[in-house]
PDB file of C-alpha atoms in Angstrom:
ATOM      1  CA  UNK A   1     -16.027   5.248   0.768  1.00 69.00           C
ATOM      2  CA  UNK A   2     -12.235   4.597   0.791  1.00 87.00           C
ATOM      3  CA  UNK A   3     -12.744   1.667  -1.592  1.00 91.00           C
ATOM      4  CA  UNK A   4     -14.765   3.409  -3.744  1.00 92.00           C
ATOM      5  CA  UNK A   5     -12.409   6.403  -4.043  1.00 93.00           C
ATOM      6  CA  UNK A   6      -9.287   4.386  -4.873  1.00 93.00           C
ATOM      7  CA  UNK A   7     -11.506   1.956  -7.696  1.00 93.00           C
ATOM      8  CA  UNK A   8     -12.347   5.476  -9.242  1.00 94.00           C
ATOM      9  CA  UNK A   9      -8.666   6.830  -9.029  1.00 94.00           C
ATOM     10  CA  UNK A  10      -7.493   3.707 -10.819  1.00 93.00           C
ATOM     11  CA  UNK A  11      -9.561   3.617 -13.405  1.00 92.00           C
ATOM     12  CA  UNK A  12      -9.500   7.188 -14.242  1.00 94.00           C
ATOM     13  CA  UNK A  13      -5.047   7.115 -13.952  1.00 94.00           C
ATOM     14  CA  UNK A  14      -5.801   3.681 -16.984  1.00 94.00           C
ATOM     15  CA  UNK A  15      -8.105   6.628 -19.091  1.00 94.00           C
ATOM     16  CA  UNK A  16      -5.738   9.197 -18.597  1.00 95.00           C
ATOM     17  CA  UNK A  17      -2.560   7.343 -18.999  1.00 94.00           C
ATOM     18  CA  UNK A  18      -4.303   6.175 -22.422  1.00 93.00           C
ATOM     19  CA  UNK A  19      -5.252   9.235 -23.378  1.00 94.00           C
ATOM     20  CA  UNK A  20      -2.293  11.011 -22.788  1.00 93.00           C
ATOM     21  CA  UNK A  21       0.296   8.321 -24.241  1.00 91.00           C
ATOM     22  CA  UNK A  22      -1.749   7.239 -27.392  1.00 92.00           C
ATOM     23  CA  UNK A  23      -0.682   9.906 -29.473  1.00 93.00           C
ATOM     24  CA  UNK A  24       2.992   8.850 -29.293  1.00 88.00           C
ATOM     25  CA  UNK A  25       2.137   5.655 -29.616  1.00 91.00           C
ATOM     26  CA  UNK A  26       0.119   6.462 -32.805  1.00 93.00           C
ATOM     27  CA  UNK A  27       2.952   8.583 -34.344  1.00 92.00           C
ATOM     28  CA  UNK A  28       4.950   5.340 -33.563  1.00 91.00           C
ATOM     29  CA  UNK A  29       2.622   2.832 -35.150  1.00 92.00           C
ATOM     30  CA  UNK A  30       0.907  -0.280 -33.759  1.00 92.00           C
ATOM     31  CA  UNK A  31       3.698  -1.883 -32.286  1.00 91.00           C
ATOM     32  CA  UNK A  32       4.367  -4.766 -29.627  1.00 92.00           C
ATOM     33  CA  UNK A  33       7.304  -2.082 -28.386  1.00 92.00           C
ATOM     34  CA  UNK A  34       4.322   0.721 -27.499  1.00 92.00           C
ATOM     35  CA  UNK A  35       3.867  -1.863 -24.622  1.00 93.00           C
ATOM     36  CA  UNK A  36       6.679   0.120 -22.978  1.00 93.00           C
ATOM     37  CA  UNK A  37       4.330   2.876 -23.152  1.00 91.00           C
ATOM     38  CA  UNK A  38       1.280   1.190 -20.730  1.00 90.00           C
ATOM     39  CA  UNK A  39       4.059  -0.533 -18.479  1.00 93.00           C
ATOM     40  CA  UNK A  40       5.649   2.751 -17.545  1.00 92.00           C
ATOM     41  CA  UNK A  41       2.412   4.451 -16.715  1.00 92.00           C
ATOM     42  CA  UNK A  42       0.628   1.410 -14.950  1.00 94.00           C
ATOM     43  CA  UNK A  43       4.069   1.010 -12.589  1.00 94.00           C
ATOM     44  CA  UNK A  44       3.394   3.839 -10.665  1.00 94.00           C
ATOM     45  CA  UNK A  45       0.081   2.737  -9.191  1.00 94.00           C
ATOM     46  CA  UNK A  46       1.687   0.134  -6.582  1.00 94.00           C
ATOM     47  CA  UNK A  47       3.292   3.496  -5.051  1.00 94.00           C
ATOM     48  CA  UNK A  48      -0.056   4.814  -4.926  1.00 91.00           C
ATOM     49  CA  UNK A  49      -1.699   1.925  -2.966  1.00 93.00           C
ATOM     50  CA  UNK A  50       1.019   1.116  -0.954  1.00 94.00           C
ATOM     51  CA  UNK A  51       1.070  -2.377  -2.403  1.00 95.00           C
ATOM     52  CA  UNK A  52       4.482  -4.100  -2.530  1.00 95.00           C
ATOM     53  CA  UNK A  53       5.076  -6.765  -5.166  1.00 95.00           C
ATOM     54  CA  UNK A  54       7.588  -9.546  -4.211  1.00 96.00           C
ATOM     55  CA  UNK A  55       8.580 -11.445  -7.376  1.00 96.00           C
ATOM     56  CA  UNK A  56       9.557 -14.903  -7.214  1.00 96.00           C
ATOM     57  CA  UNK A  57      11.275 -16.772 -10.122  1.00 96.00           C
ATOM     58  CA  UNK A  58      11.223 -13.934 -12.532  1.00 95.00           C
ATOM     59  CA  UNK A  59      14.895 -15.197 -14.366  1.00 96.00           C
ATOM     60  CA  UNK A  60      13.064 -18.104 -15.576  1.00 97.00           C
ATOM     61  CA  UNK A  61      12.030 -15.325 -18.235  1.00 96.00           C
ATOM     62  CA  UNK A  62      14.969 -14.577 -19.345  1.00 95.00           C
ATOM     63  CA  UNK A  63      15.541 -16.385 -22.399  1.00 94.00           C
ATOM     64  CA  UNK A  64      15.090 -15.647 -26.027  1.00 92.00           C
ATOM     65  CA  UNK A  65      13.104 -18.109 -27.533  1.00 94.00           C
ATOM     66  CA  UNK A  66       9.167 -17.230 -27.971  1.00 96.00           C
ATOM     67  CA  UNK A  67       6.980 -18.935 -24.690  1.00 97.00           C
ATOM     68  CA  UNK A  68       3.341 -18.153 -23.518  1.00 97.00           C
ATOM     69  CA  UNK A  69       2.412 -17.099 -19.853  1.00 97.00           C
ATOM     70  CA  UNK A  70      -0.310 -17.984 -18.253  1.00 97.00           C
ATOM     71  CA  UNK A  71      -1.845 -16.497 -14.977  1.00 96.00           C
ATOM     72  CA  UNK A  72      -4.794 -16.524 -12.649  1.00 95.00           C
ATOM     73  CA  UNK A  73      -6.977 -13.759 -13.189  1.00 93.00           C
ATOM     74  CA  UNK A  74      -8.530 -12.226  -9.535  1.00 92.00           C
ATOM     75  CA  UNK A  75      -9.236  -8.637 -10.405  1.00 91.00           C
ATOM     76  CA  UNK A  76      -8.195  -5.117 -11.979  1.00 88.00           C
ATOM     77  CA  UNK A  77      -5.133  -5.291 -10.000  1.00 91.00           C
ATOM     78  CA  UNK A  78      -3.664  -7.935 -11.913  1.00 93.00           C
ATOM     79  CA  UNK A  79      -2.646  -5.370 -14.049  1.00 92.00           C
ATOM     80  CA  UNK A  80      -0.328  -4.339 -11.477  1.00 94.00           C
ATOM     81  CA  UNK A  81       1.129  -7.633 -11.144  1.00 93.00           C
ATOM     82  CA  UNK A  82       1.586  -8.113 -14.881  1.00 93.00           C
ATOM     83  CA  UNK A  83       3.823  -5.211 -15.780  1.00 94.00           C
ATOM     84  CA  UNK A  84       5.651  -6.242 -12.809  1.00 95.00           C
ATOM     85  CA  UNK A  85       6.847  -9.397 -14.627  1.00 95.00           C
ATOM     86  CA  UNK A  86       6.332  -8.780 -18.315  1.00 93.00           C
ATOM     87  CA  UNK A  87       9.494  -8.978 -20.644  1.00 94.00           C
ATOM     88  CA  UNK A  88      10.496  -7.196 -23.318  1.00 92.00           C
ATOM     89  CA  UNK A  89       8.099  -8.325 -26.193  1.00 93.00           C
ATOM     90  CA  UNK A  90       5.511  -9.331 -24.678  1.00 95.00           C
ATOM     91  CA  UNK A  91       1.979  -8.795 -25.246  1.00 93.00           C
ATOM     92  CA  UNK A  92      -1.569  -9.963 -23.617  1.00 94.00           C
ATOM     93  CA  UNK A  93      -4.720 -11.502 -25.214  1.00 93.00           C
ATOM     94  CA  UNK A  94      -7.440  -9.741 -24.129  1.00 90.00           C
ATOM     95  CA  UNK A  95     -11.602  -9.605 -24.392  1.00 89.00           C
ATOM     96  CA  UNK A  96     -12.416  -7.635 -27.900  1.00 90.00           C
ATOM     97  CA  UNK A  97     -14.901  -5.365 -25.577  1.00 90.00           C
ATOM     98  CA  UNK A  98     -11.832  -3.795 -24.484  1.00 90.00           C
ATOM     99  CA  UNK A  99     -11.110  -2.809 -27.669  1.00 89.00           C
ATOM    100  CA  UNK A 100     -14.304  -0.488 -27.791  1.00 90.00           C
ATOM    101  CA  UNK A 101     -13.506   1.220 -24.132  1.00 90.00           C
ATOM    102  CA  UNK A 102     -12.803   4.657 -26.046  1.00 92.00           C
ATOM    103  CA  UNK A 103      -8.881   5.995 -25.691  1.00 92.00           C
ATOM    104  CA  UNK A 104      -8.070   2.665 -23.269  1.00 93.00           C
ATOM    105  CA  UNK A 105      -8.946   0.543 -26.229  1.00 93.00           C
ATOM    106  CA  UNK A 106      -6.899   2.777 -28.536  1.00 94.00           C
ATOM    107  CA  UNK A 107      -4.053   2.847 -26.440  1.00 94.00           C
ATOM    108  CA  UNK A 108      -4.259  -1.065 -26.225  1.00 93.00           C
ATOM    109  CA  UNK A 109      -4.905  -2.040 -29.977  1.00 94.00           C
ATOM    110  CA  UNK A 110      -1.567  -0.031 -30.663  1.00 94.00           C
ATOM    111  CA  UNK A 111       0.612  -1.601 -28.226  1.00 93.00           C
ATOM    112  CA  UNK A 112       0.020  -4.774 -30.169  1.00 92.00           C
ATOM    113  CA  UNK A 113      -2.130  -6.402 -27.744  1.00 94.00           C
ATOM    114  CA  UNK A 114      -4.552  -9.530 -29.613  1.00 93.00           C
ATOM    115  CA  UNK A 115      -8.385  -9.491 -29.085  1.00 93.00           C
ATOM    116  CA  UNK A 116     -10.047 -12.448 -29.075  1.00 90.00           C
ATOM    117  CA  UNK A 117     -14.231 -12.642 -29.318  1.00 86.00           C
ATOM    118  CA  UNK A 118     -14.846 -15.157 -26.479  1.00 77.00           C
ATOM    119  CA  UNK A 119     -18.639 -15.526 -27.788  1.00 79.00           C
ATOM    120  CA  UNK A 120     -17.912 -16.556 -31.184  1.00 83.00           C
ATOM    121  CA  UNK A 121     -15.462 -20.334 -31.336  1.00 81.00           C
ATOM    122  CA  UNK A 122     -14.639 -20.073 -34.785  1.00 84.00           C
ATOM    123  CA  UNK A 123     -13.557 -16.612 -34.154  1.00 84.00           C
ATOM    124  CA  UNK A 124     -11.444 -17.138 -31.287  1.00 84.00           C
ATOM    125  CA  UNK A 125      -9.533 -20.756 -33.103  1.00 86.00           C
ATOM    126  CA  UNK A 126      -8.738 -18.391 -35.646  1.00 89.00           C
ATOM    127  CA  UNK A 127      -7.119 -15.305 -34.213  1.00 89.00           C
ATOM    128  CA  UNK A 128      -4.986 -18.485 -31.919  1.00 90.00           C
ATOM    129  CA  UNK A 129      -4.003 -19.758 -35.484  1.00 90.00           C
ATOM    130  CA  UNK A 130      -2.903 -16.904 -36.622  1.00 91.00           C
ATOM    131  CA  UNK A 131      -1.161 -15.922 -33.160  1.00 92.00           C
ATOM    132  CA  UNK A 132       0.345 -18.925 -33.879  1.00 92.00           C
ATOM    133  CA  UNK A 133       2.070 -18.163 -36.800  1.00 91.00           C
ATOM    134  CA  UNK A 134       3.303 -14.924 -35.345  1.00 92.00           C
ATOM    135  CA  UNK A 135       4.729 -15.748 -32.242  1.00 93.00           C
ATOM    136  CA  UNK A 136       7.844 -17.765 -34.107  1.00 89.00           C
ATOM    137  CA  UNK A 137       7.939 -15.151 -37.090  1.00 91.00           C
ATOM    138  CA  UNK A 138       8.497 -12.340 -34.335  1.00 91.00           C
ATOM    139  CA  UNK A 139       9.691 -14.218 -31.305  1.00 92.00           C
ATOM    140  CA  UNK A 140       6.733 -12.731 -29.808  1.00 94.00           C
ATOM    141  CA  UNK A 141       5.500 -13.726 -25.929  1.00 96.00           C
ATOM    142  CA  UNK A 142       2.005 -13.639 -25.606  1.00 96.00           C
ATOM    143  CA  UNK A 143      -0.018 -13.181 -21.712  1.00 96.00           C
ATOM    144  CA  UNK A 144      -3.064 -15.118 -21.319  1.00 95.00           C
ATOM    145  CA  UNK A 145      -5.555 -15.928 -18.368  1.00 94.00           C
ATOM    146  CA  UNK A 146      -7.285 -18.910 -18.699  1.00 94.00           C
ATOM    147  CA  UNK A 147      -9.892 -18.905 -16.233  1.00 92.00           C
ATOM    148  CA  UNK A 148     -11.264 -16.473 -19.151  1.00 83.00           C
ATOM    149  CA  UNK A 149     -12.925 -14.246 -16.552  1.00 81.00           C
ATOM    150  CA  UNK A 150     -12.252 -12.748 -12.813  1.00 81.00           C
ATOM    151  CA  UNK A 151     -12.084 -15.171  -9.922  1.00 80.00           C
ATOM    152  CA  UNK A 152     -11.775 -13.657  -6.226  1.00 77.00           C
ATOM    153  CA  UNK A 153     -12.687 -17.575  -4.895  1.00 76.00           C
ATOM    154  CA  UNK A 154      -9.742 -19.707  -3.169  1.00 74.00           C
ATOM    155  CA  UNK A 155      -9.879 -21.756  -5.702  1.00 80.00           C
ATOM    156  CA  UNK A 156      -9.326 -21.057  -9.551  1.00 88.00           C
ATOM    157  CA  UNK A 157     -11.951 -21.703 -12.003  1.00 91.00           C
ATOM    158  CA  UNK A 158     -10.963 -24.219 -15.131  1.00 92.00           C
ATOM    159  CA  UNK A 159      -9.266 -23.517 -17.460  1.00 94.00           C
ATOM    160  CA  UNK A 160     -10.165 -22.763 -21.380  1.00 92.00           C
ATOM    161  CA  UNK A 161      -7.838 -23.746 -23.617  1.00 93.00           C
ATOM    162  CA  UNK A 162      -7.099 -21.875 -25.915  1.00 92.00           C
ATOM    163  CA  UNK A 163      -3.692 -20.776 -24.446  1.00 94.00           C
ATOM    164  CA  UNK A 164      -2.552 -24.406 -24.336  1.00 96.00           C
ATOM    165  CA  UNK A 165      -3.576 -24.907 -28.129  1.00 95.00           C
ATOM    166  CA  UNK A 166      -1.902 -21.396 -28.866  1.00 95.00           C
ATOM    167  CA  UNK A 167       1.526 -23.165 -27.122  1.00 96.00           C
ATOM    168  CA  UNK A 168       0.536 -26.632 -28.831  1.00 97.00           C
ATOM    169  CA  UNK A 169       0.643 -24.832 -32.544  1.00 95.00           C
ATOM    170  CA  UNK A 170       3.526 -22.708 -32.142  1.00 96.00           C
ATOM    171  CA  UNK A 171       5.575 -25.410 -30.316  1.00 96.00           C
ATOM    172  CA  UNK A 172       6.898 -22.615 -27.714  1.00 97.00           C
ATOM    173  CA  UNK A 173       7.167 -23.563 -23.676  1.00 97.00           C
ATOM    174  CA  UNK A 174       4.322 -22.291 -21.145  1.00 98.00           C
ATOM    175  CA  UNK A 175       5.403 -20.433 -18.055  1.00 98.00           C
ATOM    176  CA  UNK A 176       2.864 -20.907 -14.951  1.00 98.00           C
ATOM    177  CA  UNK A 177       2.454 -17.014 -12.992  1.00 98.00           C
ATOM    178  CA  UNK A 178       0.772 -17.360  -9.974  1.00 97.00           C
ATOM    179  CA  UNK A 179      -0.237 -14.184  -8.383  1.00 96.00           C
ATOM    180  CA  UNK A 180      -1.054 -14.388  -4.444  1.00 95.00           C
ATOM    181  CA  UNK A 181      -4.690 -13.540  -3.075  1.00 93.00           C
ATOM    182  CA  UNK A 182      -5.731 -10.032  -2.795  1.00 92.00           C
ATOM    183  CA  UNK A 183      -8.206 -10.964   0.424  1.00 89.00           C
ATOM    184  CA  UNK A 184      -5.691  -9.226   3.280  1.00 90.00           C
ATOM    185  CA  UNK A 185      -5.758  -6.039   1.743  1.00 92.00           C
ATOM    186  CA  UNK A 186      -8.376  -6.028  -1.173  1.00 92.00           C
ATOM    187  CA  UNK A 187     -11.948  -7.388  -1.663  1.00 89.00           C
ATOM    188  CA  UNK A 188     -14.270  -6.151  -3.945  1.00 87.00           C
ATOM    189  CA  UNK A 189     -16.690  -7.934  -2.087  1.00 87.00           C
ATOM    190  CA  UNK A 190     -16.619  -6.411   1.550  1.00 89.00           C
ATOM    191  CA  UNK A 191     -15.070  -3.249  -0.256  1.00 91.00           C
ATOM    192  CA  UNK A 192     -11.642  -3.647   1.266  1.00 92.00           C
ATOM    193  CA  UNK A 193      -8.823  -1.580  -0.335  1.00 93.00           C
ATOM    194  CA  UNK A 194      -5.713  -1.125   2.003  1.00 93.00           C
ATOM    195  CA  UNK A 195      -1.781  -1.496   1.702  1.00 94.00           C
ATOM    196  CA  UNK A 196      -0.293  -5.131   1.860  1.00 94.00           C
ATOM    197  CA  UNK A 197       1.707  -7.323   0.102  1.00 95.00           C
ATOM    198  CA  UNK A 198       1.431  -9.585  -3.155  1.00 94.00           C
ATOM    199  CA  UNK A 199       3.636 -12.321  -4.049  1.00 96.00           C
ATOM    200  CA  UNK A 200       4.222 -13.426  -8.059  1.00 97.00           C
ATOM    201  CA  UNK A 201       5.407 -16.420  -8.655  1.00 97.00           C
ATOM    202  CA  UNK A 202       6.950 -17.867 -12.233  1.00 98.00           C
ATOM    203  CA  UNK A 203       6.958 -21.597 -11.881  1.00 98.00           C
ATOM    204  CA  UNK A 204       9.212 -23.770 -13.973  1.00 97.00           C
ATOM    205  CA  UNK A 205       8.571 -23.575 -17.922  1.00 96.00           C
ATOM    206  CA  UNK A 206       6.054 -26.373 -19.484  1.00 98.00           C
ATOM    207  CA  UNK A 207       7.437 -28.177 -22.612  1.00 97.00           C
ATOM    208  CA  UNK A 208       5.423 -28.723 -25.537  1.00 97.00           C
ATOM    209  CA  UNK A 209       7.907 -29.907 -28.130  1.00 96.00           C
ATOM    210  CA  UNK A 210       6.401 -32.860 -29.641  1.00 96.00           C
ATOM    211  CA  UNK A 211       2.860 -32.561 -28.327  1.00 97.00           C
ATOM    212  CA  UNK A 212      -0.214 -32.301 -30.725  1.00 96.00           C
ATOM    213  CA  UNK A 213      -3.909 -31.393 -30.253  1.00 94.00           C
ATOM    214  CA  UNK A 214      -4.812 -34.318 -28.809  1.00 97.00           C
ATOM    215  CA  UNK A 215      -2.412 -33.693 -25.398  1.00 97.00           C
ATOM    216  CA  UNK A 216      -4.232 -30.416 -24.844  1.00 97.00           C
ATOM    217  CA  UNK A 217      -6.531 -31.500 -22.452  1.00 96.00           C
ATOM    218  CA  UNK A 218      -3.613 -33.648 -20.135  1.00 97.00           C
ATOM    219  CA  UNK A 219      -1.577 -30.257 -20.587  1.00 98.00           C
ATOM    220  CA  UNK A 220      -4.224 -27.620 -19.409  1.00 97.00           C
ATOM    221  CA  UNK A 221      -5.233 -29.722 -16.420  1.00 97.00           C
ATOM    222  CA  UNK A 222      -1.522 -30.527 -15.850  1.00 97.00           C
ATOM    223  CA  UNK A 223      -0.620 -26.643 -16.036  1.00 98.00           C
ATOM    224  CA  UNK A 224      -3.679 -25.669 -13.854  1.00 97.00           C
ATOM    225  CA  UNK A 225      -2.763 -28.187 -10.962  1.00 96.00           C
ATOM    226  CA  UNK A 226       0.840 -27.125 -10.644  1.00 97.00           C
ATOM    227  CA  UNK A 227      -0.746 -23.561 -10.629  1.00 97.00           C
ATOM    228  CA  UNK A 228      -3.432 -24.363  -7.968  1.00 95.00           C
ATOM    229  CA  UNK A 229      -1.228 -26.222  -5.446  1.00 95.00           C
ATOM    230  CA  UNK A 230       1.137 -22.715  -5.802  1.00 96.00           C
ATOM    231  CA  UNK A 231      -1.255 -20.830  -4.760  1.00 94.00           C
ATOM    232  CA  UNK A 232      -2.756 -23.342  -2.082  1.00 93.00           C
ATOM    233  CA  UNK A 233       1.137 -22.502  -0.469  1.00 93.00           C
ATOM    234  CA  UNK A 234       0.389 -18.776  -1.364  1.00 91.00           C
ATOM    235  CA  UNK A 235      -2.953 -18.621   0.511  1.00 82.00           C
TER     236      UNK A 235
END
């Protein structure tokens, strides 16, 4: 019952948050800066749950050049464990159904975040091409999980790669975030929701000066294993 009742409270603090920010947001325009806007309101929640974040190698974020992030993807909590660790200018790429899920999608198209239509390829290259050209232009960072879906398992899924071809294109660095396993204190599973702890980890940046298409494949499986044997030590 107690898992049930604090799924329910955070999704309905995401609706209202969105519906009660959106209209600033609106009057401000679709901007990557209305971000600001969803990380303020989704901080709170860790208080809620009792959850405490411990961040690990977050000043590797701190410079000014463009870079993609890439992170496992476990569950709706990861939401927590973004806006933890999200800079200034940063925005995700996230599942166009999202975009349809009433004020929540509102409140997300605004803050600048880019939908991508898994189902369709052509689709999906395209909106990465013309990420791309952005990210430079506006020294824009750009959020993305590769596994592509949620993953609860010890191990993480593989990887698509569609973040490594984004970093590939734009010649901008990757940074690795590893966030710990949920299983002490939350399992959707055996419907476990209690207090506890969750380590983030930013691992060294990824270089991709110099690389083309054809090093995609070495660099996602490169990327994924430094981010698996993290999270091997986090488990």
């Amino acid at each position: 019952f107690h898992y049930f009742c604090k799924i329910a409270f955070f999704n309905c603090w995401i609706v209202a948050m969105a519906t009660l920010l959106s209209p600033f947001a609106a009057f401000r325009g679709r901007s990557v800066e209305n971000m600001k806007l969803l990380r303020a309101a989704i901080l709170p929640l860790k208080h809620f749950y009792g959850i405490k974040m411990q961040v690990r190698g977050s000043e590797r974020l701190n410079i000014k050049e463009p870079y993609v992030i890439v992170c496992n993807h476990q569950a709706s909590l990861d939401l927590m464990g973004m806006v933890e660790v999200m800079p200034d200018h940063c925005v995700p790429i996230a599942k166009k159904e999202l975009m349809y899920l009433g004020t929540v999608g509102w409140a997300c198209w605004l803050s600048g975040i880019i939908f991508i239509d898994r189902h369709k390829r052509e689709d999906a290259i395209d909106v990465i091409s013309q990420t791309a050209r952005t990210i430079r232009r506006e020294n824009l960072r750009v959020l993305i999980f590769p596994e592509g879906t949620r993953n609860q398992d010890k191990s993480m899924l593989p990887f698509k790669r569609g973040a490594f071809h984004l970093a590939v294109q734009a010649q901008v660095p990757i940074f690795p975030m590893v966030i710990s396993p949920y299983r002490d204190f939350f399992s959707s599973k055996d419907k476990k929701f209690t207090s506890g702890t969750c380590t983030i980890r930013i691992l060294p940046k990824v270089e991709t000066q110099g690389l083309s298409p054809k090093d995609v494949p070495k660099l996602t499986e490169t990327v994924r294993q430094a981010m698996a044997d993290a999270l091997a030590e986090m488990s």
